[in-house]
Amino acid sequence: GEDVEQSLFLSVREGDSSVINCTYTDSSSTYLYWYKQEPGAGLQLLTYIFSNMDMKQDQRLTVLLNKKDKHLSLRIADTQTGDSAIYFCAERAGGYNKLIFGAGTRLAVHP
Amino acid sequence: GAGVSQSPSNKVTEKGKDVELRCDPISGHTALYWYRQRLGQGLEFLIYFQGNSAPDKSGLPSDRFSAERTGESVSTLTIQRTQQEDSAVYLCASSLSITTDTQYFGPGTRLTVL
């Protein structure tokens, strides 16, 4: 079956790097996504990676994909207080037109 | 419009009443999705539309839930005889097509069933 798991909470100091991890079970996943949810707001697409890639960088964001271990990570460099939010990992499994989401990781950034 | 919009933003209802939630997708997006987010949990897929058709209704929790889409635009999610376990945020997303995977989400409707 399809399952996506994330740790629930991460606390970092402002200016440090944050690494949010995610594991998934469906080896046929074609795309993997990171969404950000701020309080009272909808989900904002941060970045995504296609399954034939192992890394993608976009400004302060770096996504690493280990297909063998079915492990996805999101690294945020120079974390700022504005990065405080819940981050959701999601997979689009092959042949499905729906996203399977993890429970979300709450990132808290402190001075 | 510029993004996906949903209404109402908040809905409080009594157990047993029917509710209708509305989603306006991004103009030109043919695919539309409904998800449910219970408190402290990730998103749970409910249903998607390709045009006005819903090929996959497998995520609807019960026959009290139904959805329709008209004019390849607005969609409504209807919950009949609401129960307390229906309390959640209902999120709508749209994408240019089913094969273009990037889904853009609306702000959601927070439903509270008393």
XYZ file of C-alpha atoms in Angstrom:
225
model
C 0.000 0.000 0.000
C 0.920 3.634 -0.096
C 2.294 5.307 2.996
C 4.338 8.427 3.621
C 5.965 9.063 6.976
C 7.609 12.126 8.458
C 8.881 13.129 11.847
C 6.371 15.437 13.491
C 8.520 18.225 14.867
C 11.837 19.972 14.232
C 13.308 22.921 16.095
C 16.264 24.900 14.722
C 18.089 28.107 15.476
C 17.760 31.010 13.083
C 20.583 30.928 10.540
C 21.188 27.182 10.864
C 20.216 24.630 8.226
C 17.044 22.574 8.627
C 16.699 19.056 7.305
C 13.240 17.523 7.098
C 13.064 13.828 6.291
C 10.401 11.685 4.700
C 10.070 8.025 3.797
C 7.619 6.525 1.357
C 6.664 2.998 0.439
C 5.526 3.049 -3.182
C 8.527 2.306 -5.390
C 6.534 3.301 -8.471
C 6.245 6.904 -7.328
C 6.908 9.230 -10.219
C 7.022 12.610 -8.535
C 7.713 13.602 -4.951
C 6.717 16.972 -3.553
C 7.332 19.314 -0.667
C 4.503 21.627 0.370
C 4.549 24.334 3.045
C 1.525 25.234 5.146
C 1.465 28.389 7.224
C -1.230 28.976 9.868
C -4.598 29.699 8.289
C -3.235 29.345 4.773
C -3.491 26.724 2.083
C -0.654 24.535 0.957
C 2.086 26.222 -1.003
C 4.122 24.092 -3.395
C 7.780 24.547 -2.520
C 9.486 22.176 -4.880
C 9.227 18.757 -6.437
C 11.562 16.143 -7.816
C 11.090 13.563 -10.515
C 11.942 10.024 -9.532
C 14.841 9.709 -11.977
C 16.700 12.537 -10.224
C 18.646 12.290 -7.001
C 19.054 15.964 -6.213
C 17.417 19.265 -6.977
C 18.483 22.670 -5.765
C 16.382 25.833 -5.782
C 17.872 28.830 -3.984
C 17.906 27.938 -0.256
C 16.158 24.624 -0.835
C 17.890 21.334 -1.620
C 15.934 18.137 -2.192
C 17.702 14.797 -1.972
C 16.104 11.569 -3.151
C 17.396 8.098 -2.331
C 15.239 5.763 -4.387
C 16.868 2.635 -3.042
C 15.912 3.527 0.529
C 12.731 5.407 -0.518
C 13.939 8.404 1.421
C 13.366 12.042 0.579
C 14.777 15.053 2.393
C 14.357 18.802 2.238
C 17.223 20.992 3.368
C 16.588 24.678 4.039
C 19.798 26.695 4.240
C 20.049 29.766 6.488
C 16.658 29.082 8.094
C 14.653 32.209 8.916
C 11.705 32.812 11.237
C 9.516 33.105 8.142
C 10.277 29.458 7.417
C 8.311 28.412 10.508
C 5.453 26.307 9.162
C 4.329 22.733 8.634
C 6.099 20.966 5.783
C 4.355 18.132 3.987
C 6.015 15.484 1.906
C 3.796 13.946 -0.792
C 4.169 11.298 -3.457
C 2.334 10.793 -6.688
C 2.305 7.073 -7.090
C 2.571 5.665 -10.573
C -0.802 5.350 -12.273
C -2.628 7.361 -9.648
C -3.973 10.860 -10.026
C -3.875 11.701 -6.348
C -1.162 12.747 -3.953
C -0.384 10.724 -0.848
C 0.665 13.026 1.974
C 2.641 12.537 5.137
C 1.308 13.911 8.412
C 3.571 16.962 8.164
C 6.636 18.184 10.051
C 6.212 21.301 12.153
C 9.339 23.441 11.845
C 9.944 25.917 14.653
C 12.700 28.509 14.174
C 13.991 30.238 17.287
C 16.440 33.127 17.710
C -8.618 34.372 -10.695
C -5.057 34.296 -9.543
C -5.394 31.220 -7.397
C -7.779 28.568 -6.142
C -10.524 30.029 -3.969
C -12.869 28.254 -1.604
C -15.977 29.292 0.259
C -16.970 29.562 2.960
C -13.672 29.843 4.813
C -15.359 28.623 7.987
C -18.563 26.673 8.490
C -20.108 25.651 11.793
C -23.086 23.348 11.571
C -25.168 21.095 13.748
C -24.954 17.352 13.560
C -27.421 16.004 11.016
C -27.488 19.084 8.780
C -26.289 19.123 5.184
C -23.424 21.371 4.065
C -22.102 22.509 0.703
C -18.512 23.542 0.163
C -17.461 25.410 -2.942
C -14.223 25.473 -4.917
C -13.245 27.820 -7.737
C -10.163 26.448 -9.496
C -7.551 28.402 -11.371
C -8.981 29.461 -14.701
C -8.139 26.945 -17.430
C -7.254 24.111 -15.062
C -9.064 20.985 -16.184
C -8.240 18.832 -13.166
C -9.690 19.496 -9.722
C -9.109 17.617 -6.461
C -10.718 17.513 -3.026
C -8.782 16.552 0.105
C -9.640 16.429 3.774
C -7.248 17.376 6.576
C -8.153 16.317 10.055
C -6.554 18.118 12.975
C -2.855 17.289 13.239
C -2.916 14.962 10.269
C -1.855 14.982 6.647
C -4.187 15.332 3.721
C -6.538 12.546 2.789
C -7.594 12.298 -0.861
C -11.343 12.361 -1.446
C -12.086 12.736 -5.165
C -10.775 14.256 -8.366
C -12.374 15.599 -11.541
C -11.039 15.542 -15.058
C -13.256 18.085 -16.752
C -16.700 17.458 -15.291
C -16.158 13.729 -14.783
C -15.022 12.052 -11.593
C -13.210 8.835 -12.614
C -12.038 8.034 -9.093
C -14.491 8.305 -6.204
C -12.690 5.747 -4.068
C -11.639 8.261 -1.454
C -15.109 9.435 -0.483
C -15.557 8.242 3.136
C -19.233 7.310 2.846
C -22.324 7.739 0.706
C -23.085 10.913 2.658
C -20.343 12.591 0.631
C -20.856 13.649 -2.973
C -19.248 16.108 -5.341
C -20.003 17.612 -8.668
C -18.355 19.946 -11.118
C -19.985 22.018 -13.802
C -18.668 23.926 -16.780
C -15.194 22.515 -16.115
C -14.993 25.160 -13.439
C -16.698 25.380 -10.058
C -17.010 22.285 -7.909
C -19.164 21.662 -4.863
C -18.587 19.045 -2.196
C -21.764 18.129 -0.361
C -21.893 16.352 2.971
C -25.323 15.130 3.991
C -26.406 14.433 7.570
C -23.093 15.690 8.946
C -21.429 13.862 11.805
C -18.880 15.120 14.302
C -16.160 13.046 12.650
C -16.679 15.119 9.492
C -15.071 18.093 11.272
C -11.919 18.926 9.329
C -10.426 21.358 6.848
C -11.536 20.559 3.324
C -8.958 21.567 0.737
C -9.423 21.924 -2.972
C -6.614 21.883 -5.529
C -6.438 22.254 -9.276
C -3.898 21.437 -11.935
C -3.624 22.257 -15.603
C -4.359 18.665 -16.488
C -4.201 15.237 -14.953
C -0.872 14.600 -16.643
C 0.614 17.872 -15.389
C 1.078 16.973 -11.805
C 1.599 20.233 -10.005
C -1.458 20.811 -7.852
C -2.190 24.276 -6.529
C -4.201 24.425 -3.340
C -6.860 26.768 -2.047
C -6.960 28.045 1.547
C -9.516 25.453 2.601
C -12.875 25.420 4.347
C -12.795 24.670 8.055
C -15.883 22.632 8.905
C -16.957 22.210 12.510
C -19.837 19.902 13.303
C -21.295 20.442 16.755
